[in-house]
Amino acid sequence: MSEADDSTGDADGSGVQLDMISGERMDQLASMEKIRLILDSVHDGNIVILEEGLDPDEESKLIEVTMTEISPDEFTGIEIETYPGSTKSGGGFLDRLMGRETETKLTVIGPANRLETLHKDETLISALVTRK
């Protein structure tokens, strides 16, 4: 990942880097930090897999920020696919009362010019990742 190393997913043209980010790590970040982490990795040509996805507001913000960063010659945007997972147990009474259920959901995010979704249903996301 672009955190501490200088390697990128396809620096030598030999492969695609997958960044699988745990829900625990994402829970420690503020919304904009999550978005920046994802976009920086995608800018490097990596595919990001989030264990628990983003909440709807964060996902909207990710798309909004992505739109401002699109450049025809450098960054074509992102491809994002999510499928709903199970509802997390342990939600508080107030959350249930307010209808705020937390779902875990796997999310795959990658550069739009390299990631193509082939199939998606409730239990499977099948994607084709191409080299540049």
PDB file of C-alpha atoms in Angstrom:
ATOM      1  CA  MET A   1       0.000   0.000   0.000  1.00  0.00           C
ATOM      2  CA  SER A   2       1.095   3.544  -0.460  1.00  0.00           C
ATOM      3  CA  GLU A   3       1.367   4.041   3.288  1.00  0.00           C
ATOM      4  CA  ALA A   4       5.027   3.452   3.967  1.00  0.00           C
ATOM      5  CA  ASP A   5       6.481   1.887   0.903  1.00  0.00           C
ATOM      6  CA  ASP A   6       7.195   3.211  -2.494  1.00  0.00           C
ATOM      7  CA  SER A   7       5.890   0.199  -4.363  1.00  0.00           C
ATOM      8  CA  THR A   8       2.872   0.565  -6.526  1.00  0.00           C
ATOM      9  CA  GLY A   9       0.673  -2.116  -7.892  1.00  0.00           C
ATOM     10  CA  ASP A  10       2.028  -2.107 -11.384  1.00  0.00           C
ATOM     11  CA  ALA A  11       5.261  -0.175 -11.158  1.00  0.00           C
ATOM     12  CA  ASP A  12       7.143  -2.680 -13.275  1.00  0.00           C
ATOM     13  CA  GLY A  13       4.160  -3.816 -15.309  1.00  0.00           C
ATOM     14  CA  SER A  14       4.196  -7.274 -13.752  1.00  0.00           C
ATOM     15  CA  GLY A  15       1.014  -7.273 -11.741  1.00  0.00           C
ATOM     16  CA  VAL A  16      -1.803  -5.608  -9.932  1.00  0.00           C
ATOM     17  CA  GLN A  17      -1.595  -4.757  -6.244  1.00  0.00           C
ATOM     18  CA  LEU A  18      -4.601  -5.525  -4.054  1.00  0.00           C
ATOM     19  CA  ASP A  19      -4.977  -3.508  -0.865  1.00  0.00           C
ATOM     20  CA  MET A  20      -7.294  -5.364   1.508  1.00  0.00           C
ATOM     21  CA  ILE A  21      -8.174  -3.036   4.352  1.00  0.00           C
ATOM     22  CA  SER A  22      -9.718  -4.336   7.550  1.00  0.00           C
ATOM     23  CA  GLY A  23     -12.780  -2.826   9.125  1.00  0.00           C
ATOM     24  CA  GLU A  24     -10.756  -2.246  12.264  1.00  0.00           C
ATOM     25  CA  ARG A  25      -8.288  -0.038  10.408  1.00  0.00           C
ATOM     26  CA  MET A  26     -11.040   1.950   8.710  1.00  0.00           C
ATOM     27  CA  ASP A  27     -12.856   2.444  12.022  1.00  0.00           C
ATOM     28  CA  GLN A  28      -9.802   4.343  13.297  1.00  0.00           C
ATOM     29  CA  LEU A  29      -9.983   6.905  10.483  1.00  0.00           C
ATOM     30  CA  ALA A  30     -12.166   9.953   9.975  1.00  0.00           C
ATOM     31  CA  SER A  31     -14.331   9.981   6.863  1.00  0.00           C
ATOM     32  CA  MET A  32     -11.991  12.158   4.791  1.00  0.00           C
ATOM     33  CA  GLU A  33      -8.999  10.071   5.877  1.00  0.00           C
ATOM     34  CA  LYS A  34     -10.762   6.965   4.585  1.00  0.00           C
ATOM     35  CA  ILE A  35     -11.535   8.646   1.280  1.00  0.00           C
ATOM     36  CA  ARG A  36      -7.970   9.907   0.910  1.00  0.00           C
ATOM     37  CA  LEU A  37      -6.545   6.460   1.740  1.00  0.00           C
ATOM     38  CA  ILE A  38      -8.744   4.857  -0.912  1.00  0.00           C
ATOM     39  CA  LEU A  39      -8.160   7.465  -3.602  1.00  0.00           C
ATOM     40  CA  ASP A  40      -4.395   7.613  -3.073  1.00  0.00           C
ATOM     41  CA  SER A  41      -4.217   3.853  -3.504  1.00  0.00           C
ATOM     42  CA  VAL A  42      -6.460   3.877  -6.573  1.00  0.00           C
ATOM     43  CA  HIS A  43      -4.410   6.727  -8.068  1.00  0.00           C
ATOM     44  CA  ASP A  44      -1.421   4.377  -7.773  1.00  0.00           C
ATOM     45  CA  GLY A  45      -3.320   1.836  -9.872  1.00  0.00           C
ATOM     46  CA  ASN A  46      -4.179  -0.465  -6.964  1.00  0.00           C
ATOM     47  CA  ILE A  47      -7.407  -2.308  -6.311  1.00  0.00           C
ATOM     48  CA  VAL A  48      -8.804  -1.591  -2.824  1.00  0.00           C
ATOM     49  CA  ILE A  49     -10.939  -4.148  -1.020  1.00  0.00           C
ATOM     50  CA  LEU A  50     -12.695  -2.918   2.102  1.00  0.00           C
ATOM     51  CA  GLU A  51     -13.774  -5.532   4.599  1.00  0.00           C
ATOM     52  CA  GLU A  52     -16.696  -3.475   5.835  1.00  0.00           C
ATOM     53  CA  GLY A  53     -17.249  -0.880   3.147  1.00  0.00           C
ATOM     54  CA  LEU A  54     -18.188   2.724   3.657  1.00  0.00           C
ATOM     55  CA  ASP A  55     -21.379   4.164   5.025  1.00  0.00           C
ATOM     56  CA  PRO A  56     -23.684   5.795   2.447  1.00  0.00           C
ATOM     57  CA  ASP A  57     -22.502   9.331   3.270  1.00  0.00           C
ATOM     58  CA  GLU A  58     -18.857   8.326   2.921  1.00  0.00           C
ATOM     59  CA  GLU A  59     -19.553   6.544  -0.343  1.00  0.00           C
ATOM     60  CA  SER A  60     -21.271   9.661  -1.707  1.00  0.00           C
ATOM     61  CA  LYS A  61     -18.327  11.783  -0.603  1.00  0.00           C
ATOM     62  CA  LEU A  62     -15.897   9.344  -2.249  1.00  0.00           C
ATOM     63  CA  ILE A  63     -17.733   9.727  -5.544  1.00  0.00           C
ATOM     64  CA  GLU A  64     -17.902  13.502  -5.127  1.00  0.00           C
ATOM     65  CA  VAL A  65     -14.169  13.820  -4.432  1.00  0.00           C
ATOM     66  CA  THR A  66     -13.380  11.417  -7.268  1.00  0.00           C
ATOM     67  CA  MET A  67     -15.336  13.574  -9.712  1.00  0.00           C
ATOM     68  CA  THR A  68     -13.194  16.591  -8.783  1.00  0.00           C
ATOM     69  CA  GLU A  69      -9.987  14.639  -9.401  1.00  0.00           C
ATOM     70  CA  ILE A  70     -10.806  13.156 -12.806  1.00  0.00           C
ATOM     71  CA  SER A  71      -8.306  14.169 -15.424  1.00  0.00           C
ATOM     72  CA  PRO A  72      -8.642  12.698 -18.923  1.00  0.00           C
ATOM     73  CA  ASP A  73      -4.934  11.970 -19.289  1.00  0.00           C
ATOM     74  CA  GLU A  74      -4.142  10.873 -15.739  1.00  0.00           C
ATOM     75  CA  PHE A  75      -7.119   9.670 -13.715  1.00  0.00           C
ATOM     76  CA  THR A  76     -10.299   8.290 -15.267  1.00  0.00           C
ATOM     77  CA  GLY A  77     -12.180   7.792 -12.026  1.00  0.00           C
ATOM     78  CA  ILE A  78     -13.104   4.757  -9.989  1.00  0.00           C
ATOM     79  CA  GLU A  79     -15.156   1.630 -10.357  1.00  0.00           C
ATOM     80  CA  ILE A  80     -16.879   0.619  -7.136  1.00  0.00           C
ATOM     81  CA  GLU A  81     -18.900  -2.467  -6.339  1.00  0.00           C
ATOM     82  CA  THR A  82     -20.425  -3.377  -3.005  1.00  0.00           C
ATOM     83  CA  TYR A  83     -22.622  -6.150  -1.833  1.00  0.00           C
ATOM     84  CA  PRO A  84     -24.508  -6.057   1.401  1.00  0.00           C
ATOM     85  CA  GLY A  85     -23.337  -8.318   4.130  1.00  0.00           C
ATOM     86  CA  SER A  86     -24.863  -9.338   7.371  1.00  0.00           C
ATOM     87  CA  THR A  87     -26.073  -6.948   9.989  1.00  0.00           C
ATOM     88  CA  LYS A  88     -23.558  -6.470  12.757  1.00  0.00           C
ATOM     89  CA  SER A  89     -24.704  -7.747  16.065  1.00  0.00           C
ATOM     90  CA  GLY A  90     -24.232  -5.653  19.113  1.00  0.00           C
ATOM     91  CA  GLY A  91     -25.810  -2.494  17.776  1.00  0.00           C
ATOM     92  CA  GLY A  92     -27.084  -0.378  20.579  1.00  0.00           C
ATOM     93  CA  PHE A  93     -30.720  -0.035  21.482  1.00  0.00           C
ATOM     94  CA  LEU A  94     -30.764   3.570  20.291  1.00  0.00           C
ATOM     95  CA  ASP A  95     -29.341   2.549  16.918  1.00  0.00           C
ATOM     96  CA  ARG A  96     -32.045  -0.087  16.475  1.00  0.00           C
ATOM     97  CA  LEU A  97     -34.721   2.318  17.678  1.00  0.00           C
ATOM     98  CA  MET A  98     -33.578   4.948  15.174  1.00  0.00           C
ATOM     99  CA  GLY A  99     -33.421   2.367  12.396  1.00  0.00           C
ATOM    100  CA  ARG A 100     -29.669   2.648  12.116  1.00  0.00           C
ATOM    101  CA  GLU A 101     -28.456  -0.838  11.563  1.00  0.00           C
ATOM    102  CA  THR A 102     -24.829  -1.309  10.752  1.00  0.00           C
ATOM    103  CA  GLU A 103     -24.074  -3.697   7.960  1.00  0.00           C
ATOM    104  CA  THR A 104     -20.799  -5.247   7.096  1.00  0.00           C
ATOM    105  CA  LYS A 105     -20.298  -5.184   3.368  1.00  0.00           C
ATOM    106  CA  LEU A 106     -17.394  -6.041   1.166  1.00  0.00           C
ATOM    107  CA  THR A 107     -16.483  -3.246  -1.220  1.00  0.00           C
ATOM    108  CA  VAL A 108     -14.133  -3.377  -4.193  1.00  0.00           C
ATOM    109  CA  ILE A 109     -12.764  -0.092  -5.545  1.00  0.00           C
ATOM    110  CA  GLY A 110     -10.330   0.337  -8.403  1.00  0.00           C
ATOM    111  CA  PRO A 111      -9.308   2.573 -11.262  1.00  0.00           C
ATOM    112  CA  ALA A 112     -12.134   2.760 -13.799  1.00  0.00           C
ATOM    113  CA  ASN A 113      -9.749   2.077 -16.668  1.00  0.00           C
ATOM    114  CA  ARG A 114      -8.459  -1.145 -15.085  1.00  0.00           C
ATOM    115  CA  LEU A 115     -11.364  -2.706 -13.191  1.00  0.00           C
ATOM    116  CA  GLU A 116     -14.424  -4.073 -14.938  1.00  0.00           C
ATOM    117  CA  THR A 117     -17.237  -5.809 -13.102  1.00  0.00           C
ATOM    118  CA  LEU A 118     -18.205  -9.002 -14.861  1.00  0.00           C
ATOM    119  CA  HIS A 119     -20.851 -10.259 -12.478  1.00  0.00           C
ATOM    120  CA  LYS A 120     -22.421  -9.123  -9.238  1.00  0.00           C
ATOM    121  CA  ASP A 121     -25.057 -10.613  -7.016  1.00  0.00           C
ATOM    122  CA  GLU A 122     -25.680 -10.760  -3.279  1.00  0.00           C
ATOM    123  CA  THR A 123     -22.866 -13.191  -2.630  1.00  0.00           C
ATOM    124  CA  LEU A 124     -20.313 -12.659  -5.383  1.00  0.00           C
ATOM    125  CA  ILE A 125     -18.492  -9.864  -7.141  1.00  0.00           C
ATOM    126  CA  SER A 126     -16.556 -11.057 -10.158  1.00  0.00           C
ATOM    127  CA  ALA A 127     -14.240  -8.513 -11.700  1.00  0.00           C
ATOM    128  CA  LEU A 128     -11.713  -8.375 -14.484  1.00  0.00           C
ATOM    129  CA  VAL A 129      -8.571  -6.412 -13.696  1.00  0.00           C
ATOM    130  CA  THR A 130      -6.521  -5.352 -16.679  1.00  0.00           C
ATOM    131  CA  ARG A 131      -3.028  -3.990 -16.918  1.00  0.00           C
ATOM    132  CA  LYS A 132      -2.511  -0.526 -18.290  1.00  0.00           C
TER     133      LYS A 132
END
